[in-house]
XYZ file of C-alpha atoms in Angstrom:
714
model
C 23.557 73.442 177.632
C 20.974 72.978 174.933
C 22.552 72.174 171.565
C 20.279 72.148 168.518
C 21.539 70.779 165.221
C 19.850 71.452 161.889
C 20.822 68.668 159.509
C 21.273 64.959 160.140
C 24.044 64.313 157.648
C 27.591 63.230 158.572
C 28.586 66.663 159.958
C 25.503 67.132 162.144
C 25.411 63.583 163.466
C 29.107 63.385 164.206
C 29.168 66.749 165.987
C 26.136 65.715 168.020
C 27.528 62.417 169.194
C 30.935 63.873 170.036
C 29.437 66.723 172.092
C 26.933 64.468 173.896
C 29.584 61.864 174.624
C 31.990 64.507 176.005
C 29.267 66.380 177.950
C 26.558 63.854 178.975
C 24.518 66.479 180.852
C 24.042 68.589 177.686
C 20.814 68.209 175.728
C 21.587 67.616 172.044
C 18.767 67.516 169.480
C 19.103 66.922 165.720
C 16.450 67.955 163.182
C 16.589 66.194 159.807
C 14.054 66.617 157.021
C 14.606 63.149 155.493
C 13.455 59.897 157.109
C 15.998 57.930 159.143
C 16.166 55.154 156.555
C 16.805 57.484 153.638
C 19.174 55.834 151.138
C 19.999 58.919 149.081
C 23.541 59.043 147.771
C 26.234 56.566 146.830
C 29.682 56.077 148.294
C 31.876 58.442 150.338
C 35.668 58.244 150.532
C 38.167 58.695 153.363
C 41.936 58.952 153.464
C 44.106 57.330 156.134
C 44.706 60.644 157.896
C 41.000 61.081 158.424
C 40.689 57.612 159.910
C 43.256 58.324 162.619
C 41.365 61.495 163.538
C 38.121 59.550 163.864
C 39.731 56.940 166.106
C 40.979 59.584 168.520
C 37.584 61.315 168.582
C 35.359 58.267 169.188
C 36.754 54.742 169.135
C 33.344 53.040 169.015
C 32.085 54.770 165.853
C 35.553 54.484 164.328
C 35.543 50.721 164.728
C 32.053 50.376 163.300
C 32.837 52.595 160.336
C 36.141 50.916 159.567
C 34.534 47.471 159.829
C 32.156 48.551 157.057
C 34.903 50.054 154.918
C 36.090 48.876 151.555
C 39.797 49.722 151.231
C 41.959 50.118 148.171
C 45.376 51.360 147.245
C 45.936 51.906 143.499
C 44.448 54.390 141.080
C 43.712 53.151 137.566
C 43.543 55.510 134.594
C 41.941 54.274 131.371
C 42.186 56.178 128.101
C 42.765 55.571 124.404
C 42.773 51.799 124.910
C 45.490 51.920 127.574
C 45.301 51.234 131.300
C 47.827 52.755 133.694
C 48.000 51.878 137.389
C 49.758 53.822 140.163
C 49.758 52.506 143.734
C 50.224 54.103 147.126
C 46.979 56.109 147.236
C 45.364 54.496 150.254
C 41.647 55.193 150.505
C 38.632 53.684 152.243
C 35.010 53.968 151.190
C 31.564 53.339 152.608
C 28.037 53.787 151.319
C 26.669 57.099 152.512
C 23.479 55.408 153.724
C 25.527 52.910 155.774
C 27.583 55.731 157.295
C 24.453 57.623 158.301
C 22.935 54.535 159.920
C 26.105 53.908 161.937
C 26.242 57.526 163.089
C 22.532 57.530 163.939
C 22.944 54.389 166.060
C 25.952 55.782 167.857
C 24.194 59.119 168.441
C 21.210 57.399 170.030
C 23.520 55.307 172.237
C 25.108 58.397 173.772
C 21.740 60.102 174.241
C 21.289 62.415 171.250
C 17.644 63.072 170.359
C 17.096 62.529 166.596
C 13.989 64.029 165.004
C 13.545 62.943 161.378
C 10.994 64.140 158.846
C 10.899 67.722 160.108
C 11.932 70.460 157.734
C 13.402 73.598 159.277
C 12.342 76.703 157.363
C 13.969 80.129 157.532
C 11.263 81.332 159.920
C 12.183 78.518 162.324
C 15.900 79.223 162.592
C 15.828 82.199 164.949
C 13.229 80.504 167.158
C 15.452 77.443 167.483
C 18.478 79.642 168.145
C 16.600 81.531 170.890
C 15.755 78.265 172.639
C 19.300 76.869 172.398
C 22.691 77.781 173.796
C 24.247 76.626 170.512
C 22.645 76.202 167.082
C 24.675 74.167 164.587
C 23.834 74.598 160.896
C 24.895 71.314 159.295
C 22.189 71.368 156.666
C 24.293 71.014 153.541
C 25.167 73.210 150.603
C 21.642 74.710 150.422
C 21.787 75.546 154.120
C 18.694 77.251 155.547
C 20.685 78.386 158.568
C 23.272 80.015 156.325
C 20.638 81.734 154.215
C 18.769 83.011 157.279
C 21.896 84.724 158.607
C 23.446 85.556 155.238
C 24.674 88.967 156.397
C 26.771 87.376 159.125
C 28.084 84.386 157.197
C 28.727 86.373 153.978
C 28.497 83.272 151.743
C 29.826 82.970 148.207
C 28.467 80.241 145.938
C 29.856 79.780 142.425
C 28.958 76.982 140.030
C 31.615 75.104 138.096
C 31.431 74.904 134.312
C 31.236 71.101 133.970
C 28.089 68.982 134.186
C 28.055 65.836 136.331
C 25.663 63.129 137.523
C 26.036 60.396 140.163
C 25.207 56.784 139.356
C 25.816 53.430 140.996
C 26.528 49.967 139.663
C 26.864 46.446 140.979
C 30.038 46.133 138.879
C 32.658 45.468 141.578
C 35.359 48.068 140.955
C 38.288 47.220 143.191
C 40.276 50.493 142.947
C 39.759 54.196 142.270
C 39.120 54.201 138.522
C 39.239 57.137 136.150
C 37.940 56.550 132.641
C 38.334 59.078 129.828
C 36.472 58.328 126.612
C 35.876 60.361 123.490
C 32.920 59.799 121.189
C 31.120 61.843 118.550
C 29.644 64.104 121.238
C 32.845 64.968 123.099
C 35.156 63.791 125.867
C 33.666 62.065 128.934
C 35.216 61.553 132.358
C 34.208 58.845 134.822
C 35.188 58.759 138.492
C 34.404 55.228 139.785
C 35.284 53.713 143.135
C 34.504 50.598 145.170
C 31.834 50.019 147.769
C 28.892 47.746 148.620
C 27.660 49.293 145.373
C 30.307 50.947 143.220
C 29.961 54.687 142.680
C 30.082 55.846 139.049
C 30.190 59.618 138.453
C 29.982 60.876 134.863
C 31.320 64.364 134.078
C 31.593 66.376 130.857
C 31.600 69.884 129.468
C 28.367 71.767 128.857
C 29.023 71.440 125.117
C 29.411 67.661 125.279
C 26.330 67.374 127.482
C 24.241 69.318 124.970
C 25.730 67.489 121.957
C 24.670 64.179 123.498
C 21.148 65.554 123.962
C 21.195 64.996 127.716
C 19.256 68.195 128.201
C 16.351 66.349 126.578
C 17.013 62.729 127.540
C 15.145 61.218 130.463
C 16.646 58.938 133.107
C 16.168 55.672 131.219
C 17.611 57.072 128.002
C 20.603 58.509 129.831
C 21.323 55.237 131.623
C 21.122 53.338 128.344
C 23.435 55.866 126.662
C 26.171 55.464 129.275
C 25.738 51.697 129.605
C 26.487 51.508 125.893
C 29.314 54.070 125.957
C 31.104 52.347 128.856
C 29.977 48.792 128.126
C 33.558 47.474 128.157
C 34.115 48.811 131.674
C 30.676 47.885 133.030
C 31.004 44.325 131.654
C 27.265 43.747 131.443
C 26.325 45.393 134.734
C 23.598 48.028 134.739
C 23.921 51.612 135.892
C 21.492 52.701 138.586
C 20.310 56.156 139.529
C 18.865 57.838 142.620
C 17.244 61.232 142.152
C 18.571 61.429 138.556
C 19.789 64.867 137.636
C 22.732 66.790 136.202
C 24.385 69.556 138.190
C 27.255 71.999 138.074
C 29.423 71.641 141.172
C 28.769 74.536 143.584
C 31.814 75.902 145.399
C 30.671 77.315 148.751
C 32.808 79.552 150.926
C 31.830 81.918 153.742
C 33.377 85.074 155.146
C 32.533 83.807 158.640
C 31.410 80.428 159.939
C 29.521 81.824 162.923
C 26.746 84.335 163.550
C 26.254 86.150 166.827
C 27.510 84.255 169.841
C 25.719 80.971 169.326
C 25.182 79.935 165.673
C 27.824 78.027 163.694
C 28.105 76.256 160.335
C 29.692 72.863 159.723
C 30.424 70.792 156.618
C 28.957 71.689 153.235
C 26.928 74.501 154.806
C 30.235 76.324 155.450
C 32.399 75.092 152.572
C 32.542 72.574 149.751
C 35.394 70.858 147.897
C 35.094 69.259 144.469
C 34.275 65.559 144.615
C 37.344 64.640 142.540
C 39.590 64.780 145.629
C 37.078 62.834 147.744
C 37.159 65.155 150.746
C 33.616 66.424 151.357
C 32.786 63.958 154.140
C 36.332 64.204 155.487
C 35.928 67.958 155.900
C 32.539 67.541 157.567
C 33.747 65.065 160.196
C 36.939 66.985 160.908
C 34.833 70.132 161.420
C 32.937 68.290 164.132
C 36.153 67.172 165.812
C 37.511 70.716 165.781
C 34.274 72.114 167.238
C 34.563 69.599 170.089
C 38.151 70.721 170.671
C 36.864 74.303 170.939
C 34.543 73.371 173.796
C 37.250 71.299 175.446
C 39.445 74.408 175.389
C 36.830 76.951 176.506
C 34.135 75.007 178.359
C 30.677 76.616 178.097
C 32.060 79.881 176.730
C 30.339 79.323 173.369
C 31.691 82.414 171.641
C 35.289 81.502 172.471
C 34.715 77.887 171.431
C 33.384 79.028 168.047
C 36.347 81.366 167.604
C 38.703 78.479 168.372
C 36.904 76.222 165.891
C 37.141 78.671 163.011
C 40.708 79.735 163.812
C 41.880 76.127 163.858
C 39.860 74.841 160.916
C 39.825 77.638 158.359
C 43.484 77.406 157.199
C 43.219 73.640 156.729
C 39.867 73.861 154.958
C 41.038 76.631 152.652
C 44.199 74.668 151.838
C 42.079 71.688 150.835
C 39.681 73.929 148.915
C 42.654 75.296 146.954
C 43.689 71.754 146.026
C 40.076 70.927 145.160
C 39.827 74.011 142.961
C 42.933 72.948 141.039
C 41.502 69.446 140.627
C 38.122 70.828 139.552
C 39.811 73.100 137.018
C 41.684 70.110 135.650
C 38.539 68.033 135.121
C 36.699 70.983 133.597
C 39.494 71.365 131.027
C 40.561 67.788 130.289
C 40.254 68.467 126.554
C 43.366 70.644 126.940
C 45.471 67.553 127.720
C 43.870 65.091 125.333
C 46.734 65.296 122.825
C 49.208 64.044 125.432
C 50.474 60.485 125.290
C 48.546 58.276 127.745
C 51.567 57.992 130.075
C 51.961 61.763 130.443
C 48.190 62.301 130.566
C 47.978 59.961 133.570
C 51.004 61.551 135.265
C 49.495 64.985 134.742
C 46.182 63.828 136.223
C 47.813 62.259 139.280
C 49.677 65.490 140.096
C 46.806 67.848 139.167
C 45.874 69.161 142.610
C 49.409 70.012 143.764
C 49.191 67.584 146.687
C 51.149 64.861 144.866
C 54.546 65.622 143.356
C 57.327 63.773 141.563
C 59.039 62.883 144.841
C 55.856 61.749 146.549
C 55.030 59.491 143.605
C 58.469 57.899 144.091
C 57.482 57.172 147.674
C 53.978 55.952 146.845
C 54.876 53.647 143.960
C 58.550 53.546 143.014
C 57.896 51.047 140.215
C 55.401 53.354 138.523
C 57.695 56.363 139.029
C 60.763 54.589 137.614
C 58.774 53.397 134.613
C 57.628 56.960 134.034
C 61.228 58.253 134.099
C 62.122 55.673 131.453
C 59.117 56.608 129.322
C 59.903 60.318 129.640
C 63.542 59.886 128.547
C 62.596 57.684 125.608
C 59.962 60.215 124.545
C 62.238 63.242 125.064
C 65.074 61.696 123.060
C 62.919 59.979 120.408
C 64.669 56.749 121.367
C 63.490 53.514 119.782
C 64.371 51.548 122.899
C 63.266 52.404 126.436
C 66.429 53.008 128.483
C 67.201 50.759 131.443
C 68.700 53.647 133.420
C 66.839 56.919 132.944
C 67.482 60.386 134.287
C 64.908 62.593 135.946
C 62.839 64.922 133.729
C 64.885 67.987 134.788
C 68.014 66.369 133.390
C 66.482 65.596 130.019
C 67.584 67.651 127.052
C 65.246 69.915 125.095
C 65.781 70.790 121.459
C 64.333 73.994 120.014
C 65.074 74.152 116.293
C 68.821 73.372 116.144
C 69.590 74.500 119.690
C 69.709 71.754 122.304
C 69.503 72.586 125.995
C 71.207 70.034 128.250
C 68.630 70.284 131.027
C 65.344 71.996 131.905
C 66.716 74.677 134.258
C 66.806 78.319 133.211
C 68.766 80.924 135.111
C 68.194 84.611 134.570
C 68.479 87.790 136.585
C 66.345 90.870 137.278
C 66.885 94.068 135.265
C 70.423 95.296 135.854
C 72.160 98.646 136.028
C 75.728 97.686 135.187
C 76.082 99.140 131.706
C 77.141 102.459 130.255
C 75.401 103.793 127.145
C 74.162 100.263 126.559
C 77.619 98.680 126.638
C 77.535 95.853 129.209
C 79.958 96.419 132.066
C 82.613 93.944 133.165
C 81.056 93.240 136.581
C 77.675 92.670 135.015
C 79.056 90.175 132.497
C 81.080 88.436 135.215
C 77.857 87.966 137.150
C 76.219 86.373 134.116
C 79.269 84.127 133.579
C 79.059 82.943 137.197
C 75.398 82.101 136.711
C 76.251 80.114 133.568
C 78.890 78.142 135.491
C 76.125 76.886 137.807
C 75.070 74.620 134.962
C 71.633 75.700 133.695
C 70.371 74.410 130.388
C 69.632 78.014 129.405
C 71.229 81.209 130.653
C 68.874 84.067 129.811
C 69.946 87.694 130.126
C 67.830 90.323 131.797
C 66.059 92.761 129.407
C 68.496 94.261 126.887
C 67.403 97.481 125.175
C 66.984 97.750 121.397
C 67.615 101.525 121.424
C 68.841 104.257 123.790
C 65.269 105.422 124.438
C 64.249 101.785 124.964
C 66.344 101.500 128.143
C 64.711 101.060 131.548
C 67.452 102.920 133.401
C 70.679 104.617 132.280
C 72.489 101.387 133.230
C 70.320 99.001 131.204
C 72.439 96.904 128.832
C 71.800 97.381 125.134
C 72.417 95.945 121.728
C 71.613 99.000 119.665
C 75.092 99.902 118.476
C 77.650 97.869 116.584
C 80.169 98.650 119.336
C 78.075 96.563 121.740
C 78.492 93.415 119.694
C 82.112 92.735 120.642
C 81.405 92.796 124.384
C 78.459 90.437 124.022
C 80.324 88.172 121.587
C 83.276 87.779 123.972
C 80.881 86.945 126.788
C 78.985 84.354 124.712
C 82.273 82.789 123.570
C 83.422 82.490 127.183
C 80.193 80.800 128.272
C 80.309 78.408 125.347
C 83.948 77.597 126.071
C 83.490 77.034 129.809
C 80.007 75.534 130.062
C 77.379 73.558 128.188
C 74.739 76.227 128.765
C 72.892 77.742 125.849
C 72.879 81.541 126.009
C 69.694 83.503 125.440
C 69.142 87.244 125.020
C 65.974 89.067 125.984
C 65.176 92.119 123.849
C 63.057 94.937 125.227
C 61.853 98.419 124.535
C 60.861 99.861 127.915
C 58.243 102.190 126.434
C 56.678 104.396 129.079
C 58.509 102.481 131.834
C 61.829 103.869 130.629
C 64.043 106.693 131.950
C 63.769 105.586 135.564
C 66.254 105.379 138.378
C 67.791 102.027 139.145
C 65.447 99.825 141.131
C 67.590 99.996 144.256
C 66.112 103.501 144.629
C 62.537 102.266 144.214
C 60.474 100.791 141.418
C 59.569 103.069 138.499
C 60.894 106.283 140.027
C 61.460 108.698 137.097
C 64.874 110.218 136.506
C 65.244 113.971 137.168
C 63.789 115.879 134.212
C 67.208 116.917 132.950
C 68.432 113.315 132.762
C 65.430 111.758 131.026
C 65.161 110.759 127.419
C 62.028 110.867 125.330
C 59.612 108.065 126.073
C 57.382 106.335 123.492
C 54.156 104.448 124.029
C 50.977 103.527 122.120
C 49.155 106.378 123.857
C 50.364 109.430 125.755
C 49.723 108.040 129.220
C 52.373 108.258 131.964
C 53.194 105.047 133.810
C 53.069 106.550 137.290
C 50.826 109.423 138.413
C 52.692 112.656 137.821
C 55.365 110.874 135.822
C 56.689 111.928 132.429
C 54.134 111.750 129.623
C 55.323 109.556 126.739
C 54.956 110.450 123.096
C 52.239 108.487 121.338
C 54.094 106.746 118.522
C 53.213 107.677 114.953
C 53.728 105.554 111.860
C 57.365 106.605 111.490
C 58.067 105.801 115.151
C 56.503 102.367 114.727
C 58.668 101.645 111.677
C 61.804 102.893 113.422
C 61.246 100.872 116.584
C 60.420 97.757 114.565
C 63.704 98.258 112.707
C 65.495 98.686 116.047
C 64.253 95.260 117.140
C 65.285 93.653 113.857
C 68.748 95.259 113.894
C 69.282 94.200 117.510
C 68.340 90.662 116.490
C 70.949 90.744 113.725
C 73.562 91.906 116.249
C 72.495 89.164 118.678
C 73.004 86.609 115.926
C 76.439 88.079 115.171
C 77.341 87.886 118.867
C 76.532 84.187 118.840
C 73.481 83.995 121.078
C 71.668 80.657 120.874
C 68.184 81.907 121.714
C 66.357 85.213 121.373
C 63.296 86.323 123.321
C 61.114 89.381 122.801
C 59.669 90.914 125.966
C 55.948 91.593 125.490
C 54.970 91.825 129.145
C 55.249 93.848 132.354
C 54.076 97.112 130.818
C 56.984 97.480 128.403
C 56.294 98.853 124.928
C 55.046 95.727 123.139
C 52.716 94.743 125.978
C 51.422 98.327 126.138
C 50.006 97.808 122.662
C 48.181 94.686 123.855
C 46.588 96.254 126.921
C 43.376 98.300 126.604
C 44.535 100.171 129.700
C 47.432 101.713 127.835
C 46.322 101.634 124.212
C 43.391 103.875 123.266
C 44.532 104.440 119.695
C 41.970 104.708 116.940
C 44.218 103.622 114.078
C 45.143 100.160 112.809
C 46.987 99.423 116.087
C 44.191 100.253 118.536
C 40.682 99.180 119.396
C 39.910 95.480 119.001
C 42.305 92.813 120.203
C 43.064 91.936 116.599
C 44.196 95.524 116.046
C 46.058 95.815 119.374
C 48.119 92.711 118.668
C 48.953 93.822 115.119
C 52.045 95.886 115.965
C 53.662 93.421 118.414
C 53.128 90.646 115.876
C 54.692 92.781 113.132
C 57.745 93.199 115.365
C 57.871 89.433 115.912
C 57.718 88.903 112.132
C 60.490 91.416 111.523
C 62.726 89.815 114.137
C 61.994 86.338 112.818
C 63.123 87.577 109.404
C 66.358 88.965 110.849
C 67.113 86.058 113.219
C 68.671 82.873 111.798
C 66.114 80.203 110.915
C 68.006 77.498 112.761
C 67.929 79.353 116.083
C 64.803 79.525 118.296
C 62.851 82.723 118.845
C 60.515 83.079 121.820
C 58.300 85.660 123.484
C 57.723 86.725 127.083
C 53.959 87.229 126.942
C 51.638 88.986 129.359
C 48.956 86.593 130.682
C 46.926 89.213 132.536
C 47.204 92.829 133.638
C 45.650 91.949 137.046
C 43.140 94.720 136.331
C 39.466 94.180 135.477
C 39.728 96.647 132.587
C 43.051 95.329 131.335
C 44.263 92.493 129.126
C 42.390 89.284 129.946
C 43.883 85.818 129.842
C 41.406 84.711 127.165
C 42.655 87.617 125.003
C 46.290 86.847 125.748
C 45.668 83.248 124.699
C 44.572 84.560 121.294
C 47.866 86.434 121.056
C 49.681 83.238 122.024
C 47.857 81.337 119.294
C 48.847 83.993 116.758
C 52.463 83.542 117.882
C 52.059 79.772 117.579
C 50.853 80.274 114.003
C 54.124 82.172 113.391
C 56.167 79.215 114.672
C 57.152 80.901 117.928
C 59.491 78.441 119.630
C 59.000 79.225 123.313
C 56.484 81.136 125.426
C 57.588 82.648 128.705
C 54.446 83.632 130.609
C 54.505 86.705 132.870
C 51.760 88.785 134.507
C 51.034 92.218 135.914
C 52.916 95.549 135.998
C 50.937 96.891 133.031
C 49.974 99.796 135.263
C 50.510 100.676 138.896
C 46.820 100.018 139.502
C 46.564 96.269 139.741
C 45.362 93.588 142.084
C 47.833 90.742 141.632
C 47.136 87.259 142.859
C 49.843 86.365 145.360
C 50.031 82.634 144.804
C 53.330 80.792 144.249
C 51.718 78.547 141.649
C 49.844 81.124 139.586
C 52.520 81.613 136.907
C 53.002 77.860 136.634
C 49.241 77.505 136.161
C 49.313 80.096 133.383
C 52.259 78.316 131.787
C 50.419 75.000 131.746
C 47.392 76.591 130.115
C 49.378 78.354 127.382
C 51.571 75.345 126.672
C 48.737 72.902 126.306
C 46.296 75.250 124.576
C 48.764 76.379 121.893
C 51.201 73.474 121.641
C 54.161 75.887 121.989
C 56.868 74.831 124.493
C 56.763 77.012 127.584
C 59.105 78.409 130.220
C 57.601 78.607 133.706
C 58.672 81.880 135.304
C 57.599 81.279 138.895
C 61.165 80.704 140.183
C 60.924 77.173 141.499
C 63.394 76.313 144.243
C 63.527 72.512 144.303
C 64.255 69.707 141.882
C 60.930 68.170 142.936
C 59.021 71.160 141.579
C 60.934 71.087 138.279
C 60.432 67.357 137.845
C 56.727 67.699 138.603
C 56.146 70.616 136.213
C 58.237 69.205 133.370
C 57.247 65.587 133.915
C 53.538 66.432 133.906
C 53.790 68.505 130.733
C 52.961 71.750 132.533
C 56.223 73.373 131.431
C 59.239 72.538 129.299
C 61.697 74.779 131.156
C 61.632 76.343 134.622
C 63.358 79.417 135.993
C 65.278 78.027 138.943
C 66.553 79.702 142.058
C 67.766 77.171 144.686
């Protein structure tokens, strides 16, 4: 077999030596444009798991690499004059130039031919492929091999929003060090880690970069600027630069990692992962190991070996890319968390990628984790003294106005059908009582209609008649008498999603025409194709429905509910005003976002007026319609800010169902991600609605300041 490798970086060299070592009679040739003694780049980082993989693949190179390693365990976070250390994050690092030299030496020992100083152009790729049985494209994120066969690889390259530059320093950092510093130009992030020379990466937003004039500063000026800004951390050591330049991190992904029967991509040519999780070199070397496994499984059947490689590697790579994306998003939006106390800021940063949770921090560094529990309880209770014995974040109380929730768990239920003419049925209320007895901090009802025509189904519970109050009041009294749970009510007007059969017969199936009631919506657009057309509300309808909400709120107060929530999501009436998909009005309530939010906000104001001041009022708010023409998250955030300005006490973030034409993102963390954004952008406490199932998830979300309450379904 003739194996030709384009690219003499870690991926190309490691794949070459593994294949040549396993199959000595194969000819393996590597083409690299840079000279063999190129010293471009600073340090690269490995985790323990990667090291064990390297040892199994080639003991000799593993020993040489590990002998050159610098190892460390803790992570230090520096901000606002405080330093916080968390242990248990075992890493090893090596200078990239040293790693390349070791891999070059080992490749030559096993018989790989290395050709340096030869650049492979697009015109050369097919010629090389024709002469080889296997062509490996390991030529980095600007891969010539990938570009030559773009139609087969179907690459996607998207640049991140933050600017970053790599530097080095002789300052001997002994652990992974994150520095966050604010000056007159903005907020700066530094990722520094040990090595023969320490690596020092500076990152910032585009706005900060421009405010500091870095678009005009040369290398010497930039080095001087950062040596002054981080003088206390550099302690007199200089910063050094190689190939000075600022970049936006490119995220590379490909629809396929192979072309034809004999061309394959490895490492950054196939995929990238943000440097903040330190996995780029790890991914490259593990790609090489997996490619070797493919040939071990299928011999010289190249096509089958490439299929094996991609089948085995892609799920793991994409999982790591997901974590890297979350970490990248965090660092691009650090300003969002800057108001947090240093302790919670650090905890949030440590758990940013989703790979480290509350429980895993307990295992990595129990001292740090216990200290954090004590800090969280003292902060949550406004205690003057840090408690010796602290409870987990999920067991901490939360006070909203004069209502105190005993813990951070919320239990609710999907829309029900157990009521008659709005009056809640006995079985339905028994079900809610049973849920309250489970011990949540907040028991939240399913949507309760503010009027007969606001019902979802004929069995939707309501609070639109004085006769309903007694049933609800008896239920609330029972829950208060038997449990410590606070009881919340969720008010809804179904809008054009009303007059449907119960969901056990299918979602949004209209009632027979003779059983329907008149539907109201911002515009006369049916919810489902062929469904009943709603009446576009006029000024009188708007006033009447607003009054319905306010009167229902008064009845909820009379019934004794502790918390009230307006539903402005999922395609119900209030969210239909927000969405451009369902609101094409030309009056004061249609058109711009400012106009589209005007009616829902007027309803909020009316309810706030009717609802007791001492009790909290929240909103279930639509984050996105999952439709390119629908409500965008950036628009929804403006609505959230308007609610924050009205002293909204809790945001419950939901998504989708604005129309039947949507492309939802099926990701178990997506609603939690929305919740974190809304909470920390607006400062309003937030309920995460993604139905977490473990205490670990609740402790992680609440502890990190991503949510204040979580819907919980064990």
